[in-house]
Amino acid sequence: MVRIRLTRMGKKKQPFYRIVVVDQKKKRDGAYIESLGYYNPLKEPYEVKVDIDRAVEWMLKGAQPSETVAKLLGKLGLFEKLAAAKASKAKKEA
Protein backbone atom coordinates (compact mmCIF):
# COMPACT_ATOMS: atom_id res chain seq x y z
CA MET A 1 0.00 0.00 0.00
CA VAL A 2 1.15 3.53 -0.76
CA ARG A 3 1.18 6.06 2.09
CA ILE A 4 1.57 9.81 2.33
CA ARG A 5 3.74 10.46 5.36
CA LEU A 6 6.52 12.56 6.87
CA THR A 7 10.22 11.89 6.45
CA ARG A 8 12.57 13.65 8.87
CA MET A 9 15.23 16.03 7.66
CA GLY A 10 17.41 18.64 9.38
CA LYS A 11 20.02 18.61 12.09
CA LYS A 12 19.83 17.17 15.58
CA LYS A 13 17.21 19.03 17.66
CA GLN A 14 16.23 21.08 14.56
CA PRO A 15 13.80 18.90 12.62
CA PHE A 16 11.80 19.69 9.55
CA TYR A 17 9.86 17.18 7.55
CA ARG A 18 9.17 16.43 3.91
CA ILE A 19 5.69 15.22 3.04
CA VAL A 20 6.32 12.27 0.73
CA VAL A 21 4.53 9.45 -1.06
CA VAL A 22 6.18 6.16 -0.09
CA ASP A 23 5.53 2.43 -0.07
CA GLN A 24 4.27 1.45 3.38
CA LYS A 25 7.01 -1.16 3.85
CA LYS A 26 9.88 1.33 3.47
CA LYS A 27 11.73 2.85 6.42
CA ARG A 28 10.74 6.27 7.77
CA ASP A 29 13.64 7.97 6.01
CA GLY A 30 13.91 5.48 3.13
CA ALA A 31 13.50 6.04 -0.58
CA TYR A 32 10.25 7.69 -1.60
CA ILE A 33 8.20 7.87 -4.80
CA GLU A 34 7.47 11.61 -4.82
CA SER A 35 7.90 14.61 -2.55
CA LEU A 36 4.70 16.66 -2.16
CA GLY A 37 5.95 19.44 0.10
CA TYR A 38 7.35 20.17 3.54
CA TYR A 39 6.39 20.90 7.16
CA ASN A 40 8.52 23.03 9.49
CA PRO A 41 7.31 22.80 13.11
CA LEU A 42 10.01 25.14 14.46
CA LYS A 43 8.70 28.33 12.85
CA GLU A 44 6.06 30.28 14.74
CA PRO A 45 3.40 29.68 13.43
CA TYR A 46 4.45 26.37 11.89
CA GLU A 47 5.01 26.35 8.13
CA VAL A 48 3.37 23.87 5.75
CA LYS A 49 3.71 23.92 1.97
CA VAL A 50 2.07 21.15 -0.05
CA ASP A 51 1.19 20.62 -3.71
CA ILE A 52 -2.52 20.02 -3.02
CA ASP A 53 -3.32 18.96 -6.60
CA ARG A 54 -0.70 16.20 -6.56
CA ALA A 55 -1.84 15.07 -3.09
CA VAL A 56 -5.44 14.80 -4.36
CA GLU A 57 -4.23 12.78 -7.37
CA TRP A 58 -2.36 10.35 -5.12
CA MET A 59 -5.33 9.96 -2.79
CA LEU A 60 -7.63 9.27 -5.76
CA LYS A 61 -5.19 6.51 -6.74
CA GLY A 62 -5.54 4.98 -3.27
CA ALA A 63 -2.70 6.49 -1.21
CA GLN A 64 -3.55 6.71 2.50
CA PRO A 65 -2.22 9.62 4.60
CA SER A 66 -0.71 8.97 8.02
CA GLU A 67 -2.53 10.47 11.03
CA THR A 68 -0.18 13.46 11.28
CA VAL A 69 -0.27 14.17 7.55
CA ALA A 70 -4.06 13.85 7.52
CA LYS A 71 -4.30 16.55 10.22
CA LEU A 72 -1.94 18.86 8.34
CA LEU A 73 -3.71 18.34 5.01
CA GLY A 74 -7.11 18.81 6.64
CA LYS A 75 -6.06 22.25 7.86
CA LEU A 76 -5.10 23.13 4.28
CA GLY A 77 -8.51 22.09 2.93
CA LEU A 78 -7.39 18.99 1.05
CA PHE A 79 -10.39 16.86 1.96
CA GLU A 80 -12.85 19.38 0.49
CA LYS A 81 -10.92 19.32 -2.79
CA LEU A 82 -10.79 15.52 -2.64
CA ALA A 83 -14.58 15.31 -2.21
CA ALA A 84 -15.09 17.71 -5.13
CA ALA A 85 -12.71 15.67 -7.31
CA LYS A 86 -14.54 12.44 -6.46
CA ALA A 87 -17.91 14.08 -7.26
CA SER A 88 -16.70 15.38 -10.62
CA LYS A 89 -15.20 11.98 -11.44
CA ALA A 90 -18.54 10.30 -10.61
CA LYS A 91 -20.40 12.75 -12.87
CA LYS A 92 -18.06 11.99 -15.78
CA GLU A 93 -18.61 8.24 -15.36
CA ALA A 94 -22.43 8.55 -15.15
Coordinates of C-alpha atoms in Angstrom, one line a residue:
M1 CA 0.0 0.0 0.0
V2 CA 1.2 3.5 -0.8
R3 CA 1.2 6.1 2.1
I4 CA 1.6 9.8 2.3
R5 CA 3.7 10.5 5.4
L6 CA 6.5 12.6 6.9
T7 CA 10.2 11.9 6.4
R8 CA 12.6 13.7 8.9
M9 CA 15.2 16.0 7.7
G10 CA 17.4 18.6 9.4
K11 CA 20.0 18.6 12.1
K12 CA 19.8 17.2 15.6
K13 CA 17.2 19.0 17.7
Q14 CA 16.2 21.1 14.6
P15 CA 13.8 18.9 12.6
F16 CA 11.8 19.7 9.5
Y17 CA 9.9 17.2 7.5
R18 CA 9.2 16.4 3.9
I19 CA 5.7 15.2 3.0
V20 CA 6.3 12.3 0.7
V21 CA 4.5 9.4 -1.1
V22 CA 6.2 6.2 -0.1
D23 CA 5.5 2.4 -0.1
Q24 CA 4.3 1.5 3.4
K25 CA 7.0 -1.2 3.9
K26 CA 9.9 1.3 3.5
K27 CA 11.7 2.8 6.4
R28 CA 10.7 6.3 7.8
D29 CA 13.6 8.0 6.0
G30 CA 13.9 5.5 3.1
A31 CA 13.5 6.0 -0.6
Y32 CA 10.3 7.7 -1.6
I33 CA 8.2 7.9 -4.8
E34 CA 7.5 11.6 -4.8
S35 CA 7.9 14.6 -2.5
L36 CA 4.7 16.7 -2.2
G37 CA 5.9 19.4 0.1
Y38 CA 7.3 20.2 3.5
Y39 CA 6.4 20.9 7.2
N40 CA 8.5 23.0 9.5
P41 CA 7.3 22.8 13.1
L42 CA 10.0 25.1 14.5
K43 CA 8.7 28.3 12.8
E44 CA 6.1 30.3 14.7
P45 CA 3.4 29.7 13.4
Y46 CA 4.5 26.4 11.9
E47 CA 5.0 26.4 8.1
V48 CA 3.4 23.9 5.8
K49 CA 3.7 23.9 2.0
V50 CA 2.1 21.2 0.0
D51 CA 1.2 20.6 -3.7
I52 CA -2.5 20.0 -3.0
D53 CA -3.3 19.0 -6.6
R54 CA -0.7 16.2 -6.6
A55 CA -1.8 15.1 -3.1
V56 CA -5.4 14.8 -4.4
E57 CA -4.2 12.8 -7.4
W58 CA -2.4 10.3 -5.1
M59 CA -5.3 10.0 -2.8
L60 CA -7.6 9.3 -5.8
K61 CA -5.2 6.5 -6.7
G62 CA -5.5 5.0 -3.3
A63 CA -2.7 6.5 -1.2
Q64 CA -3.6 6.7 2.5
P65 CA -2.2 9.6 4.6
S66 CA -0.7 9.0 8.0
E67 CA -2.5 10.5 11.0
T68 CA -0.2 13.5 11.3
V69 CA -0.3 14.2 7.6
A70 CA -4.1 13.8 7.5
K71 CA -4.3 16.5 10.2
L72 CA -1.9 18.9 8.3
L73 CA -3.7 18.3 5.0
G74 CA -7.1 18.8 6.6
K75 CA -6.1 22.3 7.9
L76 CA -5.1 23.1 4.3
G77 CA -8.5 22.1 2.9
L78 CA -7.4 19.0 1.1
F79 CA -10.4 16.9 2.0
E80 CA -12.9 19.4 0.5
K81 CA -10.9 19.3 -2.8
L82 CA -10.8 15.5 -2.6
A83 CA -14.6 15.3 -2.2
A84 CA -15.1 17.7 -5.1
A85 CA -12.7 15.7 -7.3
K86 CA -14.5 12.4 -6.5
A87 CA -17.9 14.1 -7.3
S88 CA -16.7 15.4 -10.6
K89 CA -15.2 12.0 -11.4
A90 CA -18.5 10.3 -10.6
K91 CA -20.4 12.8 -12.9
K92 CA -18.1 12.0 -15.8
E93 CA -18.6 8.2 -15.4
A94 CA -22.4 8.5 -15.2

